[in-house]
Structure formats: C-alpha cells, structure tokens
XYZ file of C-alpha atoms in Angstrom:
741
model
C -65.755 98.395 20.879
C -64.050 97.602 24.164
C -65.412 98.302 27.636
C -63.915 101.782 27.848
C -65.686 102.876 24.615
C -68.986 101.539 25.889
C -68.614 103.518 29.137
C -67.898 106.725 27.251
C -70.951 106.214 25.057
C -73.124 105.856 28.092
C -71.815 109.109 29.491
C -72.524 110.991 26.262
C -75.969 109.560 25.538
C -79.071 111.429 26.943
C -80.556 109.677 29.930
C -83.927 107.919 29.509
C -86.913 108.266 31.781
C -89.102 111.344 32.642
C -88.066 114.319 30.697
C -87.410 117.528 32.387
C -88.879 119.844 29.929
C -86.824 122.637 31.241
C -83.549 120.863 30.608
C -84.739 119.439 27.265
C -85.434 122.837 26.123
C -81.839 123.759 26.833
C -80.098 120.700 25.275
C -81.639 120.006 21.869
C -79.427 118.895 18.935
C -75.610 119.057 19.586
C -73.614 121.550 17.737
C -71.363 120.283 14.848
C -68.112 121.125 16.689
C -69.019 118.924 19.624
C -69.709 115.937 17.412
C -66.348 116.390 15.715
C -64.603 116.547 19.090
C -66.371 113.390 20.184
C -65.249 111.559 17.053
C -61.600 112.589 17.599
C -61.765 111.424 21.192
C -63.023 108.044 20.108
C -60.309 107.703 17.458
C -57.637 108.652 19.974
C -59.047 106.152 22.395
C -58.792 103.387 19.739
C -55.180 104.329 18.975
C -54.253 104.244 22.646
C -55.821 100.812 22.987
C -53.840 99.509 19.990
C -50.591 100.935 21.378
C -51.351 99.313 24.701
C -51.841 95.933 23.019
C -48.532 96.352 21.149
C -46.773 97.189 24.399
C -48.240 94.100 26.007
C -47.007 91.908 23.150
C -43.552 93.509 23.267
C -43.368 92.967 26.986
C -44.381 89.296 26.585
C -41.783 88.840 23.851
C -39.150 90.493 25.985
C -39.968 88.253 28.895
C -39.832 85.165 26.647
C -36.517 86.323 25.182
C -35.182 86.908 28.665
C -36.231 83.421 29.701
C -34.582 81.936 26.591
C -31.426 83.912 27.357
C -31.443 82.664 30.934
C -31.933 79.086 29.770
C -29.182 79.432 27.186
C -26.916 81.079 29.679
C -27.629 78.786 32.598
C -27.690 75.495 30.728
C -25.273 76.219 27.908
C -22.863 73.339 26.993
C -20.009 75.539 28.225
C -19.533 77.359 31.494
C -19.643 81.145 31.770
C -17.789 83.109 34.414
C -17.407 86.820 35.011
C -14.286 87.858 36.925
C -12.905 91.052 38.173
C -9.467 91.869 36.914
C -8.208 90.817 40.310
C -9.573 87.321 39.604
C -12.663 87.298 41.835
C -15.775 85.542 40.515
C -18.786 87.850 40.411
C -21.070 85.882 38.105
C -21.417 82.300 36.863
C -23.894 79.991 35.176
C -25.059 76.578 36.346
C -22.907 74.748 33.775
C -19.737 76.354 35.150
C -20.770 75.437 38.683
C -21.380 71.837 37.600
C -18.026 71.652 35.779
C -16.238 72.929 38.874
C -18.273 70.755 41.229
C -19.175 73.758 43.460
C -22.581 75.254 44.302
C -23.108 78.533 42.460
C -23.636 80.499 45.658
C -20.282 79.277 46.917
C -18.547 80.487 43.761
C -19.604 84.114 43.969
C -16.836 86.377 45.341
C -14.446 83.418 45.380
C -10.952 83.866 43.905
C -10.718 81.946 40.658
C -7.158 80.960 41.541
C -8.514 78.769 44.349
C -10.057 76.546 41.644
C -6.788 76.087 39.741
C -4.696 72.924 40.275
C -1.397 73.682 42.066
C 0.647 72.736 38.981
C -1.042 75.534 36.984
C -1.331 78.222 39.667
C 1.642 80.121 38.270
C 0.135 79.871 34.815
C -3.135 81.402 36.082
C -1.276 84.310 37.675
C 0.540 85.040 34.417
C -2.771 84.867 32.567
C -4.356 87.625 34.662
C -1.211 89.680 34.443
C -1.177 89.357 30.664
C -4.839 90.381 30.397
C -4.137 93.548 32.395
C -1.337 94.312 29.979
C -3.392 93.667 26.810
C -6.782 94.882 27.945
C -8.653 94.675 24.648
C -7.348 91.350 23.323
C -9.083 88.010 23.669
C -6.929 85.388 25.399
C -7.199 81.599 25.137
C -5.491 79.441 27.717
C -5.594 75.848 28.969
C -5.456 75.088 32.688
C -5.872 72.149 34.995
C -8.839 72.960 37.271
C -10.085 71.281 40.414
C -13.306 69.310 40.615
C -13.697 67.948 44.079
C -10.719 65.710 44.753
C -10.001 65.365 41.047
C -8.770 67.645 38.291
C -9.728 68.139 34.659
C -8.352 69.809 31.564
C -10.140 73.091 30.837
C -10.024 75.595 28.016
C -10.612 79.249 28.973
C -11.645 81.840 26.380
C -11.068 85.160 28.176
C -12.369 88.504 26.899
C -11.738 91.709 28.938
C -14.528 94.327 28.808
C -13.636 97.965 29.531
C -16.299 100.700 29.967
C -16.019 104.243 31.275
C -19.105 103.924 33.489
C -18.327 100.425 34.862
C -15.281 98.740 36.395
C -13.430 96.506 33.934
C -14.463 92.840 34.007
C -13.293 89.582 32.432
C -15.770 87.343 30.580
C -14.623 83.710 30.628
C -15.988 80.749 28.626
C -15.102 77.459 30.353
C -14.938 74.151 28.394
C -13.998 70.670 29.700
C -11.446 69.324 27.175
C -10.317 66.280 29.171
C -11.669 63.792 26.625
C -10.169 65.631 23.666
C -6.846 65.792 25.533
C -6.928 62.033 25.992
C -7.813 61.613 22.328
C -4.925 63.869 21.323
C -2.598 61.856 23.530
C -3.765 58.586 21.987
C -3.362 60.068 18.531
C 0.166 61.198 19.350
C 0.992 57.732 20.652
C -0.615 56.150 17.583
C 1.303 58.511 15.308
C 4.582 57.606 17.007
C 3.681 53.911 16.853
C 2.677 54.189 13.187
C 6.104 55.529 12.346
C 7.890 52.852 14.378
C 10.455 50.452 12.947
C 7.783 47.866 12.163
C 6.098 48.162 8.790
C 2.384 48.961 8.932
C -0.195 48.732 6.177
C -3.884 49.634 6.430
C -6.496 48.479 3.930
C -10.243 48.907 3.717
C -12.694 46.026 3.972
C -12.212 45.330 0.250
C -8.451 44.930 0.854
C -7.532 48.090 -1.043
C -4.454 49.731 0.459
C -5.211 53.054 2.161
C -2.008 53.862 3.993
C 1.494 52.617 4.763
C 4.170 53.957 7.086
C 7.768 54.867 6.383
C 9.088 51.580 7.767
C 6.915 49.687 5.270
C 8.485 51.691 2.455
C 11.955 50.944 3.851
C 11.171 47.216 3.949
C 9.453 46.808 0.587
C 10.777 49.707 -1.497
C 7.216 50.756 -2.357
C 6.152 54.363 -1.725
C 2.593 55.365 -0.742
C 2.078 56.588 -4.301
C 2.920 53.098 -5.564
C 0.486 51.313 -3.293
C -2.577 53.383 -2.396
C -5.541 51.848 -4.206
C -3.668 48.589 -4.935
C -4.185 45.210 -3.236
C -1.618 43.272 -1.179
C -1.480 40.623 -3.911
C 1.148 42.914 -5.444
C 3.645 41.476 -2.919
C 3.070 37.771 -3.721
C 6.330 35.902 -4.239
C 4.927 32.675 -5.680
C 6.359 30.879 -2.645
C 2.877 30.013 -1.312
C -0.014 28.302 -3.080
C -3.666 29.329 -3.123
C -4.453 26.972 -0.238
C -2.022 28.877 2.017
C -3.808 32.188 1.451
C -7.232 30.539 1.728
C -6.304 29.126 5.152
C -4.926 32.504 6.225
C -8.128 34.381 5.376
C -10.291 31.677 6.860
C -8.429 32.182 10.138
C -8.878 35.977 9.932
C -12.595 35.646 9.181
C -13.152 33.272 12.117
C -10.821 34.693 14.772
C -10.231 38.267 13.646
C -6.478 37.880 13.199
C -3.644 35.780 11.768
C 0.099 35.744 12.223
C 2.874 33.696 10.749
C 5.922 33.577 8.551
C 5.415 34.471 4.910
C 7.636 35.093 1.896
C 6.910 38.277 -0.061
C 8.509 40.194 -2.890
C 10.073 43.650 -2.683
C 9.665 46.258 -5.405
C 13.069 45.303 -6.847
C 11.919 41.676 -7.225
C 13.847 40.309 -4.248
C 11.988 37.589 -2.346
C 12.387 37.826 1.424
C 10.901 36.319 4.610
C 8.858 38.349 7.039
C 6.670 37.878 10.089
C 3.172 39.090 9.275
C 0.313 39.904 11.650
C -3.096 40.831 10.213
C -5.906 42.138 12.429
C -9.475 42.903 11.341
C -10.948 46.190 12.624
C -14.695 46.066 13.293
C -17.361 48.667 13.963
C -19.920 48.381 16.786
C -22.293 46.098 14.822
C -19.340 43.815 14.145
C -18.775 44.615 10.476
C -15.163 44.654 9.262
C -14.147 48.165 8.250
C -10.385 47.863 7.886
C -7.466 45.456 8.077
C -4.253 46.477 9.843
C -1.142 44.441 9.107
C 2.252 44.561 10.808
C 5.288 43.528 8.751
C 8.642 42.581 10.228
C 11.534 41.769 7.908
C 13.161 38.635 9.342
C 15.807 38.224 6.645
C 18.645 38.916 9.061
C 17.198 36.558 11.653
C 16.748 33.813 9.083
C 20.320 34.330 7.897
C 21.559 34.042 11.472
C 19.438 30.959 12.080
C 20.757 29.409 8.892
C 24.331 30.172 9.891
C 23.790 28.595 13.313
C 22.066 25.623 11.714
C 24.909 25.281 9.233
C 27.461 25.166 12.027
C 25.404 22.755 14.116
C 24.194 20.343 11.455
C 26.507 20.555 8.449
C 30.073 19.635 7.672
C 31.999 22.869 6.979
C 34.247 21.313 4.320
C 31.649 19.626 2.088
C 28.447 21.371 3.360
C 26.918 17.894 3.688
C 24.820 16.993 6.754
C 27.003 15.909 9.668
C 26.461 12.968 12.000
C 24.100 14.927 14.229
C 21.732 15.793 11.374
C 21.974 12.272 9.959
C 20.870 10.838 13.300
C 17.898 13.243 13.381
C 16.858 12.283 9.862
C 17.376 8.591 10.553
C 15.092 8.890 13.580
C 12.409 10.419 11.362
C 12.986 7.791 8.675
C 12.431 4.997 11.192
C 9.116 6.567 12.199
C 8.105 6.971 8.559
C 8.949 3.365 7.752
C 6.723 2.260 10.632
C 3.764 3.813 8.840
C 4.714 2.970 5.245
C 6.068 -0.533 5.960
C 8.838 0.190 3.468
C 12.501 -0.588 4.030
C 15.285 1.968 3.960
C 19.042 1.476 3.836
C 22.248 2.882 5.290
C 25.330 2.886 3.059
C 28.612 3.367 4.916
C 31.283 4.568 2.428
C 34.997 4.706 3.114
C 37.598 5.850 0.570
C 40.315 3.275 -0.014
C 43.886 4.384 0.775
C 42.840 7.942 1.642
C 45.578 8.247 4.271
C 48.183 7.637 1.581
C 46.827 10.601 -0.390
C 47.111 12.926 2.603
C 50.630 11.675 3.359
C 51.948 12.104 -0.191
C 50.021 15.064 -1.566
C 49.013 16.880 1.609
C 45.782 17.598 3.409
C 44.849 20.363 0.950
C 44.622 17.820 -1.850
C 42.704 15.503 0.477
C 40.138 18.236 1.144
C 39.675 18.858 -2.586
C 39.100 15.135 -3.134
C 36.521 14.983 -0.314
C 34.628 17.919 -1.821
C 34.503 16.246 -5.227
C 33.441 12.942 -3.679
C 30.628 14.721 -1.856
C 29.331 16.205 -5.114
C 29.439 12.848 -6.913
C 27.562 11.137 -4.073
C 24.785 13.725 -4.255
C 24.437 13.067 -7.984
C 24.094 9.316 -7.395
C 21.071 9.398 -5.079
C 17.466 10.551 -5.232
C 16.346 13.984 -4.138
C 14.859 12.831 -0.832
C 17.879 10.757 0.246
C 20.541 12.004 2.670
C 24.267 12.141 1.953
C 26.329 12.901 5.082
C 29.963 13.143 6.034
C 30.868 11.585 9.360
C 34.438 12.862 9.426
C 37.710 12.068 7.690
C 37.003 10.058 4.532
C 33.824 8.408 5.866
C 30.431 9.136 4.327
C 27.027 7.686 5.178
C 24.053 7.697 2.805
C 20.510 7.095 4.003
C 18.011 5.788 1.450
C 14.305 5.901 2.294
C 11.103 4.266 1.025
C 12.810 1.558 -1.036
C 10.214 -1.219 -0.974
C 7.912 -3.230 1.270
C 9.712 -6.350 0.042
C 13.073 -6.811 1.743
C 14.715 -8.461 -1.270
C 13.537 -5.742 -3.628
C 14.747 -3.093 -1.157
C 18.142 -4.787 -1.049
C 18.332 -4.826 -4.856
C 17.576 -1.109 -5.039
C 20.196 -0.343 -2.379
C 22.723 -2.478 -4.267
C 21.921 -0.684 -7.539
C 22.615 2.688 -5.971
C 25.752 1.313 -4.316
C 27.083 0.091 -7.663
C 26.265 3.451 -9.210
C 28.337 5.103 -6.465
C 31.262 2.763 -7.048
C 31.198 3.488 -10.766
C 31.052 7.252 -10.165
C 33.820 7.334 -7.552
C 36.057 5.223 -9.794
C 36.238 8.028 -12.342
C 39.372 10.184 -12.317
C 39.544 13.270 -10.077
C 41.272 16.500 -11.034
C 43.245 17.735 -8.015
C 44.507 21.147 -9.149
C 47.102 20.211 -11.774
C 47.176 16.450 -11.431
C 44.768 13.596 -12.003
C 44.011 11.177 -9.185
C 41.984 7.965 -8.894
C 40.296 6.592 -5.804
C 38.017 3.675 -5.016
C 35.396 3.192 -2.270
C 34.387 0.339 -0.014
C 30.662 0.308 0.843
C 28.794 -1.445 3.624
C 24.991 -1.693 3.484
C 22.351 -2.505 6.083
C 18.579 -2.257 5.731
C 16.207 -0.835 8.307
C 12.486 -0.723 8.919
C 10.492 0.282 11.950
C 12.378 0.574 15.248
C 13.701 -2.971 15.208
C 17.221 -1.721 15.954
C 18.638 1.345 17.644
C 20.371 3.962 15.548
C 23.817 3.179 16.962
C 23.265 -0.488 16.136
C 22.350 0.357 12.544
C 25.453 2.525 12.185
C 27.664 -0.245 13.569
C 26.141 -2.784 11.191
C 26.816 -0.578 8.170
C 30.360 -0.025 9.451
C 30.920 -3.778 9.880
C 29.589 -4.410 6.367
C 31.985 -1.763 5.020
C 34.941 -3.576 6.582
C 33.593 -6.745 4.965
C 33.842 -4.947 1.607
C 37.444 -3.974 2.354
C 38.234 -7.570 3.317
C 36.781 -8.696 -0.004
C 39.407 -6.658 -1.857
C 38.058 -3.072 -1.699
C 36.206 -1.193 -4.447
C 33.124 -3.304 -3.772
C 30.074 -3.456 -1.521
C 28.782 -5.905 1.047
C 25.591 -6.311 3.044
C 25.635 -6.842 6.774
C 23.244 -9.821 6.507
C 24.648 -12.798 4.572
C 21.155 -14.024 3.682
C 20.466 -10.610 2.254
C 23.739 -10.748 0.388
C 22.723 -14.112 -1.057
C 19.328 -12.723 -2.089
C 21.000 -9.770 -3.782
C 23.323 -12.100 -5.627
C 20.415 -14.276 -6.737
C 18.450 -11.250 -7.884
C 21.454 -10.055 -9.878
C 21.675 -13.441 -11.595
C 17.953 -13.335 -12.392
C 18.370 -9.897 -13.893
C 21.223 -11.110 -16.058
C 19.103 -14.038 -17.337
C 16.105 -11.752 -17.928
C 18.130 -9.481 -20.182
C 18.716 -12.422 -22.548
C 15.255 -14.008 -22.292
C 13.755 -12.005 -25.131
C 16.746 -12.540 -27.413
C 16.738 -16.274 -26.737
C 12.989 -16.549 -27.413
C 12.215 -17.813 -23.909
C 8.925 -15.881 -23.564
C 5.621 -17.513 -24.489
C 2.054 -16.222 -24.597
C -0.569 -18.109 -22.604
C -4.309 -17.548 -22.766
C -7.187 -17.551 -20.302
C -10.602 -17.915 -21.848
C -13.338 -15.291 -21.468
C -16.963 -16.383 -21.988
C -20.512 -15.139 -21.854
C -23.114 -16.597 -19.482
C -24.210 -19.060 -22.188
C -20.691 -20.500 -22.376
C -19.779 -18.925 -25.710
C -16.105 -17.913 -25.883
C -15.717 -14.232 -26.709
C -11.962 -13.990 -26.385
C -9.041 -14.430 -24.036
C -6.654 -12.519 -21.848
C -3.040 -12.769 -22.993
C -0.648 -13.733 -20.190
C 3.153 -13.635 -20.404
C 5.161 -16.673 -19.304
C 8.948 -17.100 -19.069
C 10.362 -20.606 -19.420
C 14.047 -20.609 -18.529
C 16.102 -23.649 -19.649
C 17.517 -24.149 -16.148
C 15.059 -22.377 -13.842
C 11.961 -23.741 -15.558
C 8.868 -21.495 -15.457
C 9.718 -18.291 -13.584
C 6.665 -16.879 -11.740
C 5.384 -13.648 -13.330
C 5.498 -11.813 -9.998
C 9.220 -12.653 -9.817
C 10.291 -11.248 -13.166
C 7.684 -8.676 -14.264
C 8.405 -6.184 -11.421
C 12.124 -6.625 -12.155
C 11.510 -5.968 -15.852
C 9.581 -2.807 -14.870
C 12.433 -1.671 -12.634
C 15.246 -2.117 -15.152
C 13.249 -0.897 -18.160
C 13.035 -4.227 -20.003
C 9.240 -4.117 -19.752
C 9.169 -1.765 -22.757
C 10.685 -4.159 -25.341
C 8.923 -7.099 -23.682
C 5.582 -5.284 -23.852
C 6.239 -4.432 -27.489
C 6.880 -8.120 -28.200
C 3.644 -9.144 -26.451
C 1.592 -6.682 -28.521
C 3.279 -7.742 -31.741
C 2.769 -11.462 -31.024
C -0.883 -10.927 -30.024
C -1.591 -9.017 -33.249
C 0.076 -11.772 -35.288
C -2.089 -14.367 -33.533
C -5.259 -12.389 -34.269
C -4.245 -12.285 -37.931
C -3.894 -16.096 -37.997
C -7.289 -16.546 -36.321
C -8.995 -14.544 -39.047
C -8.797 -17.677 -41.245
C -10.905 -19.820 -38.887
C -14.618 -19.465 -38.221
C -14.204 -20.410 -34.562
C -11.596 -17.702 -33.886
C -12.059 -14.822 -36.338
C -14.464 -12.985 -34.001
C -12.393 -13.499 -30.853
C -10.888 -10.560 -29.022
C -7.530 -10.617 -27.245
C -6.970 -8.539 -24.117
C -3.362 -7.435 -23.648
C -2.078 -5.950 -20.376
C -0.088 -2.737 -20.836
C 2.451 -1.583 -18.246
C 2.744 1.962 -16.957
C 6.228 2.539 -18.418
C 5.092 1.215 -21.755
C 1.885 3.262 -21.906
C 3.511 6.540 -20.851
C 6.081 6.428 -23.632
C 5.550 9.529 -25.794
C 5.160 7.427 -28.963
C 2.967 4.636 -27.529
C 0.004 5.413 -29.782
C 2.265 5.462 -32.852
C 3.678 2.051 -31.869
C 0.204 0.517 -31.612
C -0.944 2.065 -34.891
C 2.167 0.760 -36.660
C 1.599 -2.774 -35.317
C -2.024 -2.735 -36.433
C -1.009 -1.576 -39.922
C 1.719 -4.208 -40.273
C -0.448 -7.045 -39.036
C -3.448 -5.818 -41.072
C -6.022 -6.857 -38.470
C -9.282 -5.324 -37.426
C -8.410 -2.973 -34.553
C -11.600 -3.878 -32.696
C -10.154 -7.376 -32.124
C -7.495 -5.842 -29.859
C -8.354 -4.817 -26.315
C -5.826 -3.067 -24.054
C -6.096 -3.594 -20.305
C -4.899 -0.874 -17.922
C -4.680 -0.806 -14.145
C -6.212 2.061 -12.184
C -2.885 3.508 -11.081
C -1.562 3.569 -14.647
C -4.445 5.687 -15.898
C -4.751 8.095 -13.016
C -1.037 8.869 -12.725
C -1.452 11.316 -15.618
C -5.097 11.429 -16.572
C -4.756 14.120 -19.242
C -2.095 12.139 -21.094
C -4.162 8.963 -20.693
C -7.311 10.551 -22.127
C -5.434 11.964 -25.118
C -3.804 8.632 -26.011
C -6.939 6.583 -25.453
C -9.025 8.850 -27.677
C -6.555 8.481 -30.553
C -6.602 4.679 -30.320
C -10.356 4.626 -29.763
C -10.872 6.396 -33.081
C -9.194 3.550 -34.985
C -11.225 0.872 -33.179
C -9.051 -0.289 -30.252
C -11.110 -1.036 -27.133
C -10.099 -0.639 -23.493
C -10.665 -2.460 -20.229
C -9.839 -1.234 -16.744
C -8.237 -4.101 -14.818
C -8.352 -4.869 -11.074
C -11.105 -2.293 -10.585
C -11.897 -1.436 -6.980
C -8.420 -2.145 -5.601
C -7.093 1.368 -6.229
C -8.383 4.871 -5.554
C -10.181 5.760 -8.766
C -12.062 9.005 -8.943
C -15.461 8.271 -10.433
C -15.463 11.728 -11.995
C -12.211 10.931 -13.806
C -13.394 7.431 -14.686
C -16.429 8.883 -16.459
C -14.114 10.988 -18.647
C -12.129 7.974 -19.893
C -13.305 6.041 -22.968
C -13.345 2.590 -21.371
C -15.411 -0.125 -23.001
C -15.160 -2.665 -20.230
C -14.706 -2.790 -16.473
C -13.155 -5.902 -14.903
C -14.115 -6.890 -11.337
C -10.987 -7.899 -9.436
C -10.622 -11.530 -8.372
C -10.213 -10.531 -4.702
C -13.849 -9.359 -4.614
C -15.187 -12.276 -6.647
C -13.567 -14.842 -4.352
C -15.320 -13.281 -1.334
C -18.829 -13.403 -2.804
C -20.965 -15.002 -0.128
C -18.028 -14.924 2.295
C -17.563 -11.254 3.124
C -20.788 -9.234 3.031
C -18.880 -6.011 2.356
C -17.175 -7.477 -0.731
C -20.466 -8.876 -1.943
C -22.005 -5.394 -1.769
C -18.965 -3.945 -3.547
C -19.443 -6.380 -6.442
C -23.098 -5.363 -6.781
C -22.109 -1.688 -6.655
C -19.433 -2.118 -9.351
C -21.917 -3.887 -11.634
C -24.486 -1.122 -11.166
C -21.926 1.583 -11.747
C -20.625 -0.046 -14.943
C -24.161 -0.347 -16.303
C -24.848 3.315 -15.492
C -21.650 4.350 -17.285
C -22.549 2.278 -20.350
C -19.630 -0.143 -19.929
C -19.460 -3.878 -20.441
C -18.460 -5.756 -17.328
C -16.455 -8.933 -16.815
C -15.490 -10.732 -13.619
C -12.118 -12.435 -13.242
C -11.195 -15.180 -10.819
C -14.542 -16.990 -11.117
C -13.933 -20.351 -9.446
C -17.367 -21.705 -8.477
C -20.839 -22.087 -9.915
C -22.185 -20.096 -6.954
C -20.012 -17.159 -7.855
C -21.103 -17.260 -11.497
C -24.769 -17.583 -10.541
C -24.523 -14.581 -8.224
C -22.817 -12.499 -10.915
C -25.384 -13.466 -13.533
C -28.321 -12.634 -11.215
C -26.909 -9.167 -10.597
C -26.190 -8.257 -14.208
C -22.618 -9.458 -14.927
C -22.723 -11.825 -17.900
C -19.052 -12.250 -18.849
C -16.552 -14.326 -16.888
C -12.946 -15.389 -16.654
C -11.354 -17.826 -14.225
C -10.561 -21.470 -13.556
C -14.259 -22.382 -13.688
C -14.268 -21.176 -17.306
C -10.796 -22.374 -18.142
C -7.312 -22.328 -16.651
C -4.395 -20.487 -18.183
C -3.420 -22.439 -21.301
C -0.741 -22.530 -23.951
C -1.739 -21.672 -27.501
C -2.129 -25.340 -28.473
C -4.272 -26.092 -25.406
C -6.406 -23.038 -26.120
C -6.994 -24.175 -29.701
C -7.936 -27.646 -28.458
C -10.447 -26.138 -26.048
C -12.099 -24.408 -29.008
C -12.087 -27.571 -31.098
C -9.756 -26.209 -33.741
C-alpha cells in the first residue's frame, strides 16, 4: 500500500483509547453495503495510482524523445532552415548556423537571399518563384552561399508545407557539397585526361590489366575485351632481353617509377618504338595497389630522326656512311684502341679510270657502278667495320680490333685489301653492258691517339697514290717498314703452305717425370725446319697457321705422327708405358668431326687410347663449353685422357671446370718461375695444387728450372714436373738416348 491508502485506513479504523459507551453502542459492526463501498474505493484508488505512474512514465519518455529530437535537429550533419515563402528565415538549427558562419540569433528574420553569393542571387530568386508556382513539389537546387568572407557549394532540398490553419512555410535541408564538387571536378579532369591522345593502361599490384583508354587501343590495336585480365607481357616484341625488364622493375620498386624507350608489338604483329612511363600507386601504408603506365607511339618521331640522320650522316647515292660519320666512328675507334691496345686500319680506295667511264657512258652509268662497288665492299669486310663513301669514286674503309701486334694487324689489313681487289676486279653489269674496273688501295694503321684524324686520312690517301704509281689495281702501305713486314709475312705464308707437303715439320719432345725422377711421358712439340730459314720459331708460324686454316691439317699430322710413335714404343720396355701429350688448337678441336678423326687414328694405329693425352688451353674449352663437354665425354669413354694447359692465365669458371672430365691440370710456367720471387704467384701455385687435389685431378708443373722450384712444388703436393731442369726440348733421337734406348 502507498501512503494515501494508509491514510484512508486510519480514517476508517475505530479510534483506540477510552471507549465512549454511548457511541460504541451506536456503531457496532458495519453493515455489508458499507464494506463493499470501502472495497470499491480502495480498488479505484489503486487504479488511479497505476494510471498516475503510467502518465509519469509517458511524460518522462516524451521529454526524453523531445531531447533526442532537439539533439538530432540541432546537431544533425545537415543544416535545417525554415523560411517563409518570401524567403525570410524563421527557424534554424545550430548546424545551419555553423555552415553559414552566423550566430543563430542573427539568422532569425533575416532574408535568405542575403546569404547567397552574388553570382547565384538570380538563381535564388527563381528558386523561390518556382516554389510558389509548384507549391506541393519538393525542389532540389545547388547554390553558392556565403560563409564569412568565403563561399561554399551548398545543396538545398526544399519542401513547401501548406496548411489551412497556418501560413505556408518552406522547409530547407542545407548540405555543404564543396568537397564533393572538387572531387567531381577532379574526376572530370581525370576522365578527360584518361581519354587524351596518350595511351594509358592501369594494372593491379599483380600486373593484371584492369583498364585501358581509347588512345591505347588506337596505338596497339587491342580492345579492352582483349586485354582486361591479361598481363603486359602480351606486348613483348623480343627486342629486349630479360635483364632489360629486370632493371626496369628494379627501378620501379626502388623509386616508384621508370621511363624510357621500349619496343613493343601491336596486335597485328608490327613491332614499334614507344616512350613508356610506369608509375606505382601506393596506399597510405605504402603498399603498391596499382601501376599506371603512359604509352606514346614514337614511330613517326623515330622515322623523322632516321631521315634527318640519313641526310646528315649517309651518302644518298650508296647509303654508305659519309665523311662526317666516318670521322665520328674513327674518333670512337681511336678511344677503343687506347683501351684494347689493338691496331686498326684505314683503307683509302679509289677506282681506276673512273672519269673515263663518266665521260664515255655518262654519269648515270657511273652512279650504277658506284652502287655496285659499295655493295661489294660491304661484303668484303666484317660486320663491325665501316665502309664509307667520301665523294666521287673515293671510298674509305675503317677496320677495328685487328691485333695487338703491328705486323699481324698489317697482315690482316692486307688480306682484306686483297679480297677487295679480287672482288672489284669482277665484271659489273651496267644495264645492258658489262664493264670492268680496278681499284687502287692505300692503307695506314692506327692505334691510340698517336695521330690526328686528318693526318690518318692524308696518310691513307698518300698510300693510295703510291698504289696508283705502282701500276694501279694494287695496294700499298703508308709506312715502308710496314710494307716490308707485310711482304715478309706473305713470303712466310707461302713457305708455310708447302712445309707439310715437303715434310719440313718434325716432332720434338720434352720429358715429364715424377718426383722420383721416373719418366712418365713427354709433351709433343711441333718444330719447323725450313731449308733456307732454318728453324722457324713456333710463335712465328703457329699463329699464322691458325689464321689461314693450315693448323687443321698440321694438327692432324701431329696427332697421326704421335700415335705412330706410341705404336713403335709398345715394343720397348722403357717406352711402352709412356704417355704422349699433344696440344690441340681451337680450330682443330671445334671441327664437327674432331672426335671421329681421333677415333679413326686410334683404330688405324692400334694403340691403347690411354697412352694419348690431349692438352687444351682454357680459352679453347670455355669458348663453347657444351660442345667441349660432349666431345670430351665421347673420347673419355674410349680411354683418351685430358690435360688443361696454361691453367691460371685465363678466366676459367671453377663451376664449369668441375663439369669437364679433365684428368690433369698443368700449372703455367709463368707462375712456376715466380715461386719465391712474387708472393702472390707463390700463393696462386699453392691454391692451384689444392684445387686440383680437391677436384680429383693429377697435377703437373711446367717450366721447372731450379731445384728450389721443384722442392717447393713437392712440399705442397705437386709430384710431376716438366721443364729444363728435367730435360730440354729434344728430337726423337735425343729423347731415346735420354731414356737409354
């Protein structure tokens, strides 16, 4: 019971204390009707109390709802305004006041038009006029409104409310859309830029194509349907290797972008040049989300550049380089020769009696002849050489990287010069008639910047006039000493071509022993004894034999003679276990049928193949390692053994060396001679010995001259030797005598 019920009970209960017998006599037990009335009153009281509590709760809820409404209204993310149809503000929330930058009190009863930027004042007037005309329709409009000294883009959602008992009003929702306007503007600009003349491609971080623009389709021929989901590798032309693309992506990963010229392939297969810019797009944490690439077709520009270059640097009649380009290339060649220490040559070529051709047959026939001469000259030289036309009937050829040896360089220049003479002596077909012409050639060598370019050109020109003075259709060097050397080399070549036929070659032997002095074999060395020249040094004729191709039959003869000697030694106890080491040249080894030649020789001579050892230089093996491995394995299977000669003087890859089936490694004499003299070479010798042991190879040192050298080698694990301390190079008879045969 509540307090009111308790009070009522007290009023109805009989009072305590002295009893007035007179009144008690009157009251007595209550009648039944009174008790019923009392019960109804109490029930009604309870109902009223419950209704009162419900009203209190409803009032509290209403107040809370009102507060929520006020909060939502006042602090809504958009502004609310109520205007009269005349445009006067009669109500506003705090958000609208903040957006307009005006205190709320100062907004009430203020004309809304005073808040509109001057550029949109007319628009505002038309808005109100339109609302009056269409009283029940919601209107949406965008205006520039004032905010202090600035303005902002605003969106107004206007709804007129008409009621019979109230004046019509205009409810306005106010939203600041400045940022979205800027975004729209940027998007419009981006859209215009995306459809610009430059091709654009966008990929995701995995380099899958997401989007291309119309210009990209125009450039490549690929539509979006062709490319979306593909990778840019679809455009590869084959013009660039894997290293090019690796460098490109390394640059992008480190700097965020890359640009450069690249050759790609269109959908129709055409390969074309373009300028490519790739930029990585990153999110806030710095993770790449996309790649945007810009593609500019530079085919037309390259064509124009080529046309300009052609006019500036090439002869229009023959399309050969002109004097200007020759001078540029000669300048580069001089710089290159400074580094390589190799000689180059200039060949000045003049056609004999060319003026007579022009006079009798006309300049048209002369032009045809010059074009044919140009083509023949190109066919006579190497790919890296330069054939140029200076004007008239004068041509200049620049040969590069001939040789470090001046005499050898002169020989090579002379060989090419003679090839040119032979080619230009062949008949020409000038339209309907045949014509013959001869050249006169002047040659000068160059190396480093010893002489200026003009001086070199003059020297070649002077030498050419020397050729004309000698009767034309010939060549001459500027330097008479050089001319003499060339002549001598030519004579040596002529003698060398007959040396094999005339049986002028002999085999000499240098003994190879173990540390205990026991002879285990010999290295075969080729010697040439000319009837007039006497013994010709090997370094004078072997390189020449390599150059002119005679090394192949000579090498075949050496192998054949060595096998025959091994067969003879089988009959003697002192020699039947000896092994002969034969040097094999690069040209000989790289013949396609080299293995067949060796197998045939072994069959014919009927010797044990393990008595024959082939020695190779580093450069020979590593020029074509796959071919070398294949050939060596075939010969290894039949018992032939192998030694790598002059080890340490080249640039062997130890990885490749481990793949090759070598039995023996020979320490070069240049290292052996410096044992105890140069600490670095001493360490190299120790390293080579250790490496050979680790690879399971035998090891032999050549050029052993002193006991100290042999002792050092023996202490460090090399137990086989060759050199003057063991025995000098000997003829067959001397070698037999040394063995006591």
